[in-house]
Each structure stands twice: as structure tokens, then as C-alpha cells.
Amino acid sequence: MSEQEHIYGLSAEFREEQQLLDAARRAYDEGYRKMDAYAPFPVEGLADAIGMTSTRMPLVVLGGGVFGGVSAYILQLYASVWHYPHNIGGRPYHSWPSFIPVIFELTVLCAALAGFVGLIWRNGLPEPYHPMFNVREFREHGSQDRFFLCIEADDPKFDRQETERFLASLEPERVSAVDS
């Protein structure tokens, strides 16, 4: 086994958010694609800088909403027209305006549930362990006042010496190996 297989990647620690943003852009321009950035607060433009593309979550939420609305309509249609028809107040059996509140509620409920489950699934949660927790500086400062860029070892362009040299050229506080 090579040494490269024993590490998750290399991380660079920065003090300022602009340094992280510039480093992420340079890393992406250099050809690195399997990387992640960590900041104690949202950084505008960071997702674009590391090459994150658009997400399919809106389609998941739309699918959940359509499923909820259609299933609510079919359920009410089945109950009031086919299974248990009653003439109430002289209305027709298929009185769709009275179906609207339930359709709306189930549309919103199923869309929210689909969004929640899709978000949990897409983010790989629950994840009680991440290799970045092995970096002492990340544990101590990652959620408080430092910014980290990690280039993963399974990136096609990753070469330990070259990547370490590249990260050092970005002028970080330190470059650390991330054990897997």
C-alpha cells in the first residue's frame, strides 16, 4: 500500500475568509475537483469556488409535493365517489372544491418531508465521524475562527508532494495531512 492510501487528503488552514475563497478558486483553476471547504459561517461564493454544481433538491421537493397532492385527490375521490358516496347538501359526489384544503395540506406535508429526507440523504447524514476531525487545528478552531480547504486523496490530480507544494503556495497558516 502506498502512503497516499493511508490519508484522506491534505488540508490548508487560513485565518481570513477571503484567503479561503481565493485558495478554493485557485485550486479549482489548477484542476482539483475532489475538495471541500470548511468555514465557521457561510461564505458567499464558496460553493461556486470549489465547483459545486446546482442541486436536484428542488426536483425532490417538487416530486414530493406532486405525490402528496395527487394522492390526496385520489384518496378523496375514492372515498367520496366510489367507496362511500353520500348526497350531502345536494352537491355532486365529485365536488372537487371541497377537496382543495386537504390537497393543499398534503402537498405541503409531502413536499416538506421529501425535502427533509432528501437533505439528510444527500448530505450523507448522520455522519458522526469525518476524517477532518483527525486534524487537531480543525477540532480546535474549525467552528470558531479558522477556514480550511481540504483536497481529497482520491482526486485524480492528487499527488502528495505536488499537492502539498501547491497548498503551501497559497500561503496558509499550515498544511496538514488528514488521516483517514
Short mmCIF file of N, CA and C in Angstrom, two decimals:
data_model
loop_
_atom_site.label_atom_id
_atom_site.label_comp_id
_atom_site.label_asym_id
_atom_site.label_seq_id
_atom_site.Cartn_x
_atom_site.Cartn_y
_atom_site.Cartn_z
N MET A 1 0.84 -1.19 0.00
CA MET A 1 0.00 0.00 0.00
C MET A 1 0.87 1.24 0.00
N SER A 2 0.48 2.19 -0.79
CA SER A 2 1.24 3.43 -0.81
C SER A 2 0.81 4.35 0.32
N GLU A 3 1.62 5.33 0.58
CA GLU A 3 1.31 6.28 1.65
C GLU A 3 0.05 7.07 1.34
N GLN A 4 -0.21 7.25 0.06
CA GLN A 4 -1.37 8.03 -0.38
C GLN A 4 -2.67 7.36 0.04
N GLU A 5 -2.68 6.03 0.15
CA GLU A 5 -3.90 5.32 0.50
C GLU A 5 -4.22 5.45 1.99
N HIS A 6 -3.26 5.89 2.80
CA HIS A 6 -3.48 6.00 4.24
C HIS A 6 -4.00 7.36 4.66
N ILE A 7 -4.06 8.29 3.75
CA ILE A 7 -4.55 9.62 4.13
C ILE A 7 -5.84 9.92 3.36
N TYR A 8 -6.65 10.74 4.00
CA TYR A 8 -7.89 11.21 3.37
C TYR A 8 -7.58 12.33 2.38
N GLY A 9 -6.62 13.15 2.73
CA GLY A 9 -6.24 14.27 1.87
C GLY A 9 -5.28 15.20 2.59
N LEU A 10 -5.16 16.39 2.03
CA LEU A 10 -4.33 17.43 2.63
C LEU A 10 -5.20 18.65 2.88
N SER A 11 -5.00 19.29 4.02
CA SER A 11 -5.80 20.47 4.32
C SER A 11 -4.89 21.68 4.55
N ALA A 12 -5.42 22.81 4.20
CA ALA A 12 -4.73 24.08 4.42
C ALA A 12 -5.61 24.93 5.32
N GLU A 13 -5.00 25.59 6.28
CA GLU A 13 -5.72 26.40 7.26
C GLU A 13 -5.48 27.88 6.97
N PHE A 14 -6.55 28.66 6.96
CA PHE A 14 -6.47 30.09 6.68
C PHE A 14 -7.12 30.87 7.81
N ARG A 15 -6.67 32.11 8.00
CA ARG A 15 -7.24 32.98 9.03
C ARG A 15 -8.41 33.82 8.51
N GLU A 16 -8.42 34.14 7.24
CA GLU A 16 -9.44 35.03 6.68
C GLU A 16 -10.29 34.29 5.65
N GLU A 17 -11.56 34.67 5.58
CA GLU A 17 -12.46 34.03 4.62
C GLU A 17 -12.06 34.33 3.18
N GLN A 18 -11.52 35.51 2.92
CA GLN A 18 -11.11 35.85 1.55
C GLN A 18 -9.94 34.98 1.11
N GLN A 19 -9.05 34.65 2.04
CA GLN A 19 -7.95 33.75 1.72
C GLN A 19 -8.47 32.38 1.30
N LEU A 20 -9.47 31.88 2.03
CA LEU A 20 -10.07 30.59 1.69
C LEU A 20 -10.74 30.65 0.33
N LEU A 21 -11.47 31.71 0.08
CA LEU A 21 -12.16 31.86 -1.20
C LEU A 21 -11.17 31.92 -2.35
N ASP A 22 -10.10 32.68 -2.20
CA ASP A 22 -9.07 32.76 -3.25
C ASP A 22 -8.38 31.41 -3.44
N ALA A 23 -8.10 30.73 -2.34
CA ALA A 23 -7.44 29.42 -2.42
C ALA A 23 -8.33 28.39 -3.11
N ALA A 24 -9.61 28.42 -2.79
CA ALA A 24 -10.54 27.48 -3.42
C ALA A 24 -10.63 27.73 -4.93
N ARG A 25 -10.68 28.99 -5.31
CA ARG A 25 -10.72 29.31 -6.75
C ARG A 25 -9.44 28.85 -7.45
N ARG A 26 -8.30 29.11 -6.82
CA ARG A 26 -7.03 28.69 -7.44
C ARG A 26 -6.94 27.18 -7.54
N ALA A 27 -7.39 26.48 -6.51
CA ALA A 27 -7.35 25.01 -6.54
C ALA A 27 -8.24 24.47 -7.66
N TYR A 28 -9.41 25.07 -7.81
CA TYR A 28 -10.31 24.63 -8.89
C TYR A 28 -9.70 24.94 -10.26
N ASP A 29 -9.11 26.13 -10.38
CA ASP A 29 -8.47 26.50 -11.64
C ASP A 29 -7.26 25.60 -11.94
N GLU A 30 -6.62 25.12 -10.89
CA GLU A 30 -5.45 24.24 -11.05
C GLU A 30 -5.86 22.84 -11.50
N GLY A 31 -7.15 22.51 -11.35
CA GLY A 31 -7.63 21.21 -11.83
C GLY A 31 -8.10 20.26 -10.75
N TYR A 32 -8.06 20.67 -9.50
CA TYR A 32 -8.54 19.82 -8.41
C TYR A 32 -10.07 19.87 -8.38
N ARG A 33 -10.69 18.70 -8.28
CA ARG A 33 -12.14 18.64 -8.27
C ARG A 33 -12.72 18.02 -7.00
N LYS A 34 -11.99 17.11 -6.37
CA LYS A 34 -12.46 16.47 -5.14
C LYS A 34 -11.89 17.23 -3.95
N MET A 35 -12.57 18.28 -3.56
CA MET A 35 -12.11 19.09 -2.43
C MET A 35 -13.33 19.60 -1.68
N ASP A 36 -13.07 20.04 -0.47
CA ASP A 36 -14.14 20.60 0.34
C ASP A 36 -13.57 21.75 1.14
N ALA A 37 -14.43 22.70 1.46
CA ALA A 37 -14.03 23.87 2.23
C ALA A 37 -14.87 23.93 3.49
N TYR A 38 -14.24 24.34 4.58
CA TYR A 38 -14.91 24.40 5.88
C TYR A 38 -14.73 25.79 6.44
N ALA A 39 -15.84 26.38 6.88
CA ALA A 39 -15.81 27.73 7.43
C ALA A 39 -16.77 27.78 8.62
N PRO A 40 -16.49 28.63 9.61
CA PRO A 40 -17.37 28.71 10.77
C PRO A 40 -18.69 29.43 10.49
N PHE A 41 -18.80 30.03 9.32
CA PHE A 41 -20.05 30.69 8.93
C PHE A 41 -20.14 30.64 7.40
N PRO A 42 -21.33 30.85 6.84
CA PRO A 42 -21.46 30.79 5.39
C PRO A 42 -20.60 31.85 4.70
N VAL A 43 -19.90 31.44 3.65
CA VAL A 43 -19.05 32.35 2.88
C VAL A 43 -19.65 32.46 1.48
N GLU A 44 -20.05 33.65 1.12
CA GLU A 44 -20.66 33.90 -0.18
C GLU A 44 -19.71 33.53 -1.30
N GLY A 45 -20.17 32.67 -2.21
CA GLY A 45 -19.39 32.29 -3.37
C GLY A 45 -18.47 31.10 -3.16
N LEU A 46 -18.41 30.55 -1.96
CA LEU A 46 -17.50 29.44 -1.69
C LEU A 46 -17.94 28.17 -2.42
N ALA A 47 -19.22 27.92 -2.47
CA ALA A 47 -19.71 26.72 -3.16
C ALA A 47 -19.35 26.77 -4.65
N ASP A 48 -19.48 27.93 -5.25
CA ASP A 48 -19.11 28.07 -6.66
C ASP A 48 -17.60 27.93 -6.83
N ALA A 49 -16.85 28.43 -5.87
CA ALA A 49 -15.39 28.39 -5.98
C ALA A 49 -14.84 26.97 -5.96
N ILE A 50 -15.48 26.07 -5.21
CA ILE A 50 -14.99 24.69 -5.17
C ILE A 50 -15.67 23.82 -6.21
N GLY A 51 -16.50 24.42 -7.05
CA GLY A 51 -17.08 23.69 -8.17
C GLY A 51 -18.35 22.94 -7.87
N MET A 52 -19.06 23.32 -6.82
CA MET A 52 -20.33 22.65 -6.56
C MET A 52 -21.34 23.10 -7.60
N THR A 53 -21.96 22.13 -8.24
CA THR A 53 -22.94 22.44 -9.27
C THR A 53 -24.32 22.57 -8.63
N SER A 54 -25.28 22.85 -9.44
CA SER A 54 -26.64 23.00 -8.93
C SER A 54 -27.13 21.67 -8.37
N THR A 55 -28.07 21.76 -7.50
CA THR A 55 -28.59 20.58 -6.81
C THR A 55 -29.92 20.14 -7.41
N ARG A 56 -30.28 18.92 -7.15
CA ARG A 56 -31.57 18.40 -7.62
C ARG A 56 -32.62 18.44 -6.52
N MET A 57 -32.31 19.09 -5.41
CA MET A 57 -33.26 19.15 -4.30
C MET A 57 -34.58 19.80 -4.68
N PRO A 58 -34.60 20.85 -5.52
CA PRO A 58 -35.90 21.38 -5.91
C PRO A 58 -36.79 20.35 -6.61
N LEU A 59 -36.18 19.47 -7.38
CA LEU A 59 -36.96 18.42 -8.05
C LEU A 59 -37.46 17.39 -7.04
N VAL A 60 -36.68 17.10 -6.01
CA VAL A 60 -37.12 16.18 -4.97
C VAL A 60 -38.31 16.76 -4.24
N VAL A 61 -38.23 18.04 -3.89
CA VAL A 61 -39.34 18.70 -3.19
C VAL A 61 -40.57 18.78 -4.10
N LEU A 62 -40.37 19.11 -5.36
CA LEU A 62 -41.50 19.15 -6.30
C LEU A 62 -42.14 17.77 -6.43
N GLY A 63 -41.31 16.74 -6.55
CA GLY A 63 -41.84 15.38 -6.65
C GLY A 63 -42.65 15.00 -5.43
N GLY A 64 -42.15 15.35 -4.24
CA GLY A 64 -42.89 15.07 -3.01
C GLY A 64 -44.21 15.82 -2.98
N GLY A 65 -44.20 17.07 -3.40
CA GLY A 65 -45.44 17.85 -3.42
C GLY A 65 -46.46 17.31 -4.41
N VAL A 66 -46.00 16.96 -5.60
CA VAL A 66 -46.91 16.39 -6.60
C VAL A 66 -47.48 15.07 -6.10
N PHE A 67 -46.62 14.23 -5.52
CA PHE A 67 -47.09 12.97 -4.97
C PHE A 67 -48.16 13.21 -3.90
N GLY A 68 -47.90 14.15 -2.98
CA GLY A 68 -48.85 14.43 -1.93
C GLY A 68 -50.17 14.97 -2.46
N GLY A 69 -50.12 15.89 -3.42
CA GLY A 69 -51.34 16.46 -3.97
C GLY A 69 -52.16 15.43 -4.75
N VAL A 70 -51.50 14.65 -5.57
CA VAL A 70 -52.21 13.63 -6.36
C VAL A 70 -52.77 12.55 -5.47
N SER A 71 -52.00 12.11 -4.49
CA SER A 71 -52.52 11.06 -3.59
C SER A 71 -53.68 11.58 -2.75
N ALA A 72 -53.65 12.84 -2.33
CA ALA A 72 -54.78 13.40 -1.57
C ALA A 72 -56.03 13.46 -2.45
N TYR A 73 -55.85 13.87 -3.68
CA TYR A 73 -57.00 13.95 -4.59
C TYR A 73 -57.58 12.56 -4.84
N ILE A 74 -56.72 11.59 -5.11
CA ILE A 74 -57.21 10.23 -5.38
C ILE A 74 -57.87 9.64 -4.15
N LEU A 75 -57.31 9.86 -2.98
CA LEU A 75 -57.90 9.36 -1.74
C LEU A 75 -59.30 9.93 -1.53
N GLN A 76 -59.46 11.22 -1.72
CA GLN A 76 -60.77 11.84 -1.52
C GLN A 76 -61.75 11.42 -2.61
N LEU A 77 -61.26 11.30 -3.83
CA LEU A 77 -62.12 10.85 -4.93
C LEU A 77 -62.60 9.44 -4.66
N TYR A 78 -61.71 8.56 -4.24
CA TYR A 78 -62.08 7.18 -3.93
C TYR A 78 -63.10 7.14 -2.80
N ALA A 79 -62.86 7.91 -1.74
CA ALA A 79 -63.74 7.85 -0.57
C ALA A 79 -65.11 8.44 -0.86
N SER A 80 -65.18 9.54 -1.59
CA SER A 80 -66.47 10.22 -1.76
C SER A 80 -67.23 9.81 -3.01
N VAL A 81 -66.58 9.21 -3.98
CA VAL A 81 -67.28 8.85 -5.22
C VAL A 81 -67.48 7.34 -5.34
N TRP A 82 -66.43 6.57 -5.11
CA TRP A 82 -66.54 5.14 -5.38
C TRP A 82 -66.89 4.32 -4.14
N HIS A 83 -66.21 4.55 -3.05
CA HIS A 83 -66.38 3.67 -1.90
C HIS A 83 -67.59 4.01 -1.04
N TYR A 84 -67.81 5.27 -0.77
CA TYR A 84 -68.85 5.66 0.18
C TYR A 84 -69.57 6.92 -0.30
N PRO A 85 -70.28 6.85 -1.42
CA PRO A 85 -70.95 8.05 -1.95
C PRO A 85 -72.15 8.47 -1.09
N HIS A 86 -72.21 9.74 -0.75
CA HIS A 86 -73.33 10.30 0.02
C HIS A 86 -73.74 11.61 -0.63
N ASN A 87 -75.03 11.82 -0.70
CA ASN A 87 -75.55 13.09 -1.20
C ASN A 87 -75.66 14.03 -0.01
N ILE A 88 -74.71 14.96 0.08
CA ILE A 88 -74.68 15.88 1.20
C ILE A 88 -74.97 17.27 0.67
N GLY A 89 -76.10 17.83 1.08
CA GLY A 89 -76.46 19.18 0.70
C GLY A 89 -76.71 19.34 -0.79
N GLY A 90 -77.01 18.28 -1.47
CA GLY A 90 -77.31 18.37 -2.89
C GLY A 90 -76.10 18.55 -3.78
N ARG A 91 -74.90 18.43 -3.22
CA ARG A 91 -73.69 18.56 -4.03
C ARG A 91 -73.46 17.26 -4.80
N PRO A 92 -72.73 17.38 -5.90
CA PRO A 92 -72.39 16.16 -6.64
C PRO A 92 -71.37 15.34 -5.83
N TYR A 93 -71.28 14.06 -6.15
CA TYR A 93 -70.34 13.21 -5.43
C TYR A 93 -68.89 13.69 -5.62
N HIS A 94 -68.59 14.09 -6.84
CA HIS A 94 -67.24 14.58 -7.13
C HIS A 94 -67.23 16.10 -7.01
N SER A 95 -67.19 16.59 -5.79
CA SER A 95 -67.19 18.02 -5.53
C SER A 95 -65.76 18.47 -5.26
N TRP A 96 -65.02 18.71 -6.33
CA TRP A 96 -63.60 19.00 -6.20
C TRP A 96 -63.25 20.24 -5.38
N PRO A 97 -64.09 21.30 -5.34
CA PRO A 97 -63.69 22.44 -4.50
C PRO A 97 -63.54 22.08 -3.02
N SER A 98 -64.31 21.11 -2.57
CA SER A 98 -64.17 20.72 -1.16
C SER A 98 -62.92 19.88 -0.93
N PHE A 99 -62.29 19.40 -1.99
CA PHE A 99 -61.05 18.62 -1.86
C PHE A 99 -59.82 19.51 -1.68
N ILE A 100 -59.91 20.77 -2.05
CA ILE A 100 -58.74 21.65 -2.12
C ILE A 100 -57.99 21.79 -0.80
N PRO A 101 -58.65 21.99 0.36
CA PRO A 101 -57.86 22.14 1.60
C PRO A 101 -56.99 20.92 1.92
N VAL A 102 -57.56 19.73 1.74
CA VAL A 102 -56.79 18.52 2.04
C VAL A 102 -55.67 18.34 1.02
N ILE A 103 -55.94 18.63 -0.25
CA ILE A 103 -54.91 18.55 -1.28
C ILE A 103 -53.75 19.49 -0.95
N PHE A 104 -54.08 20.72 -0.58
CA PHE A 104 -53.05 21.69 -0.23
C PHE A 104 -52.22 21.21 0.95
N GLU A 105 -52.88 20.75 2.00
CA GLU A 105 -52.17 20.32 3.19
C GLU A 105 -51.25 19.14 2.91
N LEU A 106 -51.72 18.16 2.17
CA LEU A 106 -50.88 17.01 1.88
C LEU A 106 -49.76 17.35 0.90
N THR A 107 -50.01 18.30 0.01
CA THR A 107 -48.94 18.75 -0.89
C THR A 107 -47.80 19.36 -0.09
N VAL A 108 -48.14 20.24 0.83
CA VAL A 108 -47.12 20.90 1.65
C VAL A 108 -46.42 19.88 2.56
N LEU A 109 -47.19 19.00 3.18
CA LEU A 109 -46.60 18.00 4.07
C LEU A 109 -45.63 17.08 3.33
N CYS A 110 -46.05 16.54 2.20
CA CYS A 110 -45.18 15.61 1.46
C CYS A 110 -43.97 16.32 0.86
N ALA A 111 -44.15 17.57 0.43
CA ALA A 111 -43.00 18.32 -0.09
C ALA A 111 -41.99 18.57 1.02
N ALA A 112 -42.46 18.93 2.19
CA ALA A 112 -41.55 19.17 3.32
C ALA A 112 -40.85 17.88 3.75
N LEU A 113 -41.58 16.79 3.81
CA LEU A 113 -40.97 15.51 4.18
C LEU A 113 -39.96 15.05 3.14
N ALA A 114 -40.30 15.21 1.87
CA ALA A 114 -39.36 14.84 0.80
C ALA A 114 -38.10 15.71 0.87
N GLY A 115 -38.27 16.99 1.14
CA GLY A 115 -37.12 17.88 1.28
C GLY A 115 -36.25 17.50 2.45
N PHE A 116 -36.87 17.17 3.58
CA PHE A 116 -36.11 16.79 4.77
C PHE A 116 -35.35 15.49 4.55
N VAL A 117 -36.04 14.47 4.06
CA VAL A 117 -35.40 13.17 3.83
C VAL A 117 -34.34 13.29 2.74
N GLY A 118 -34.62 14.05 1.68
CA GLY A 118 -33.64 14.25 0.61
C GLY A 118 -32.41 14.98 1.10
N LEU A 119 -32.59 15.96 1.96
CA LEU A 119 -31.46 16.70 2.51
C LEU A 119 -30.60 15.81 3.40
N ILE A 120 -31.23 15.05 4.26
CA ILE A 120 -30.50 14.12 5.12
C ILE A 120 -29.74 13.10 4.28
N TRP A 121 -30.39 12.53 3.28
CA TRP A 121 -29.77 11.51 2.43
C TRP A 121 -28.64 12.10 1.60
N ARG A 122 -28.88 13.24 0.97
CA ARG A 122 -27.88 13.84 0.09
C ARG A 122 -26.63 14.31 0.84
N ASN A 123 -26.81 14.75 2.07
CA ASN A 123 -25.67 15.20 2.86
C ASN A 123 -24.96 14.05 3.57
N GLY A 124 -25.46 12.83 3.39
CA GLY A 124 -24.81 11.67 4.00
C GLY A 124 -24.95 11.63 5.51
N LEU A 125 -26.01 12.19 6.02
CA LEU A 125 -26.20 12.22 7.47
C LEU A 125 -26.99 11.00 7.92
N PRO A 126 -26.87 10.54 9.11
CA PRO A 126 -25.97 11.06 10.13
C PRO A 126 -24.54 10.60 9.89
N GLU A 127 -23.61 11.48 10.10
CA GLU A 127 -22.20 11.18 9.93
C GLU A 127 -21.47 11.59 11.21
N PRO A 128 -21.42 10.68 12.19
CA PRO A 128 -20.80 11.04 13.46
C PRO A 128 -19.29 11.19 13.39
N TYR A 129 -18.68 10.73 12.28
CA TYR A 129 -17.22 10.81 12.15
C TYR A 129 -16.87 11.33 10.76
N HIS A 130 -15.91 12.22 10.70
CA HIS A 130 -15.36 12.69 9.43
C HIS A 130 -13.84 12.75 9.60
N PRO A 131 -13.09 12.37 8.58
CA PRO A 131 -11.63 12.39 8.70
C PRO A 131 -11.04 13.74 9.10
N MET A 132 -11.71 14.84 8.79
CA MET A 132 -11.18 16.15 9.19
C MET A 132 -11.11 16.29 10.70
N PHE A 133 -11.87 15.49 11.44
CA PHE A 133 -11.80 15.54 12.90
C PHE A 133 -10.44 15.07 13.42
N ASN A 134 -9.66 14.40 12.57
CA ASN A 134 -8.33 13.94 12.97
C ASN A 134 -7.30 15.08 12.99
N VAL A 135 -7.64 16.20 12.40
CA VAL A 135 -6.73 17.35 12.37
C VAL A 135 -6.98 18.19 13.63
N ARG A 136 -5.98 18.28 14.47
CA ARG A 136 -6.13 18.97 15.76
C ARG A 136 -6.60 20.41 15.59
N GLU A 137 -6.01 21.13 14.66
CA GLU A 137 -6.39 22.54 14.44
C GLU A 137 -7.85 22.66 14.02
N PHE A 138 -8.32 21.71 13.23
CA PHE A 138 -9.72 21.75 12.80
C PHE A 138 -10.64 21.54 13.99
N ARG A 139 -10.28 20.59 14.86
CA ARG A 139 -11.10 20.36 16.05
C ARG A 139 -11.13 21.58 16.95
N GLU A 140 -10.00 22.28 17.07
CA GLU A 140 -9.93 23.41 17.99
C GLU A 140 -10.47 24.71 17.41
N HIS A 141 -10.31 24.92 16.09
CA HIS A 141 -10.66 26.22 15.51
C HIS A 141 -11.66 26.15 14.35
N GLY A 142 -11.99 24.98 13.88
CA GLY A 142 -12.81 24.84 12.68
C GLY A 142 -14.19 25.46 12.77
N SER A 143 -14.76 25.47 13.95
CA SER A 143 -16.10 26.03 14.10
C SER A 143 -16.07 27.40 14.77
N GLN A 144 -14.86 27.97 14.94
CA GLN A 144 -14.78 29.24 15.65
C GLN A 144 -14.19 30.36 14.80
N ASP A 145 -12.94 30.20 14.38
CA ASP A 145 -12.29 31.35 13.75
C ASP A 145 -11.32 31.02 12.63
N ARG A 146 -11.31 29.79 12.12
CA ARG A 146 -10.40 29.44 11.05
C ARG A 146 -11.16 28.84 9.87
N PHE A 147 -10.50 28.86 8.74
CA PHE A 147 -11.09 28.39 7.50
C PHE A 147 -10.17 27.32 6.91
N PHE A 148 -10.75 26.23 6.42
CA PHE A 148 -9.96 25.10 5.95
C PHE A 148 -10.37 24.71 4.53
N LEU A 149 -9.37 24.36 3.75
CA LEU A 149 -9.58 23.79 2.41
C LEU A 149 -8.91 22.43 2.41
N CYS A 150 -9.67 21.39 2.08
CA CYS A 150 -9.14 20.03 2.06
C CYS A 150 -9.24 19.48 0.65
N ILE A 151 -8.11 19.07 0.10
CA ILE A 151 -8.09 18.39 -1.19
C ILE A 151 -7.97 16.91 -0.89
N GLU A 152 -8.93 16.13 -1.38
CA GLU A 152 -9.01 14.72 -1.04
C GLU A 152 -8.02 13.90 -1.86
N ALA A 153 -7.56 12.80 -1.25
CA ALA A 153 -6.56 11.95 -1.88
C ALA A 153 -7.10 11.20 -3.09
N ASP A 154 -8.40 11.04 -3.19
CA ASP A 154 -8.95 10.32 -4.35
C ASP A 154 -9.23 11.25 -5.54
N ASP A 155 -8.77 12.48 -5.46
CA ASP A 155 -8.83 13.38 -6.61
C ASP A 155 -7.86 12.86 -7.68
N PRO A 156 -8.30 12.85 -8.94
CA PRO A 156 -7.42 12.33 -9.99
C PRO A 156 -6.08 13.06 -10.09
N LYS A 157 -6.05 14.33 -9.74
CA LYS A 157 -4.83 15.12 -9.86
C LYS A 157 -3.95 15.06 -8.60
N PHE A 158 -4.44 14.40 -7.56
CA PHE A 158 -3.75 14.40 -6.28
C PHE A 158 -2.43 13.65 -6.36
N ASP A 159 -1.37 14.31 -6.01
CA ASP A 159 -0.06 13.74 -5.78
C ASP A 159 0.43 14.40 -4.51
N ARG A 160 0.80 13.61 -3.51
CA ARG A 160 1.04 14.18 -2.19
C ARG A 160 2.04 15.33 -2.21
N GLN A 161 3.19 15.15 -2.86
CA GLN A 161 4.20 16.20 -2.86
C GLN A 161 3.75 17.41 -3.66
N GLU A 162 3.19 17.17 -4.85
CA GLU A 162 2.73 18.28 -5.69
C GLU A 162 1.59 19.05 -5.02
N THR A 163 0.64 18.33 -4.46
CA THR A 163 -0.50 18.98 -3.80
C THR A 163 -0.04 19.74 -2.58
N GLU A 164 0.88 19.17 -1.83
CA GLU A 164 1.40 19.87 -0.65
C GLU A 164 2.13 21.15 -1.06
N ARG A 165 2.89 21.06 -2.13
CA ARG A 165 3.59 22.24 -2.65
C ARG A 165 2.59 23.30 -3.12
N PHE A 166 1.54 22.83 -3.81
CA PHE A 166 0.52 23.76 -4.27
C PHE A 166 -0.17 24.45 -3.10
N LEU A 167 -0.58 23.67 -2.10
CA LEU A 167 -1.26 24.26 -0.94
C LEU A 167 -0.34 25.23 -0.20
N ALA A 168 0.94 24.91 -0.10
CA ALA A 168 1.89 25.81 0.56
C ALA A 168 2.03 27.11 -0.22
N SER A 169 1.88 27.06 -1.54
CA SER A 169 1.98 28.28 -2.35
C SER A 169 0.80 29.22 -2.13
N LEU A 170 -0.26 28.73 -1.51
CA LEU A 170 -1.43 29.56 -1.23
C LEU A 170 -1.26 30.39 0.04
N GLU A 171 -0.13 30.23 0.72
CA GLU A 171 0.23 30.94 1.93
C GLU A 171 -0.76 30.72 3.09
N PRO A 172 -1.02 29.46 3.41
CA PRO A 172 -1.89 29.20 4.56
C PRO A 172 -1.12 29.27 5.87
N GLU A 173 -1.82 29.21 6.99
CA GLU A 173 -1.18 29.14 8.30
C GLU A 173 -0.37 27.84 8.38
N ARG A 174 -0.97 26.74 7.93
CA ARG A 174 -0.28 25.45 7.92
C ARG A 174 -0.98 24.52 6.94
N VAL A 175 -0.24 23.54 6.47
CA VAL A 175 -0.76 22.46 5.64
C VAL A 175 -0.64 21.19 6.46
N SER A 176 -1.74 20.44 6.55
CA SER A 176 -1.75 19.23 7.37
C SER A 176 -2.23 18.04 6.56
N ALA A 177 -1.67 16.89 6.85
CA ALA A 177 -2.18 15.65 6.27
C ALA A 177 -3.41 15.24 7.07
N VAL A 178 -4.45 14.81 6.39
CA VAL A 178 -5.68 14.38 7.03
C VAL A 178 -5.70 12.86 7.00
N ASP A 179 -5.55 12.23 8.16
CA ASP A 179 -5.57 10.76 8.23
C ASP A 179 -6.98 10.26 8.00
N SER A 180 -7.08 9.11 7.35
CA SER A 180 -8.42 8.56 7.09
C SER A 180 -8.95 7.73 8.22
#
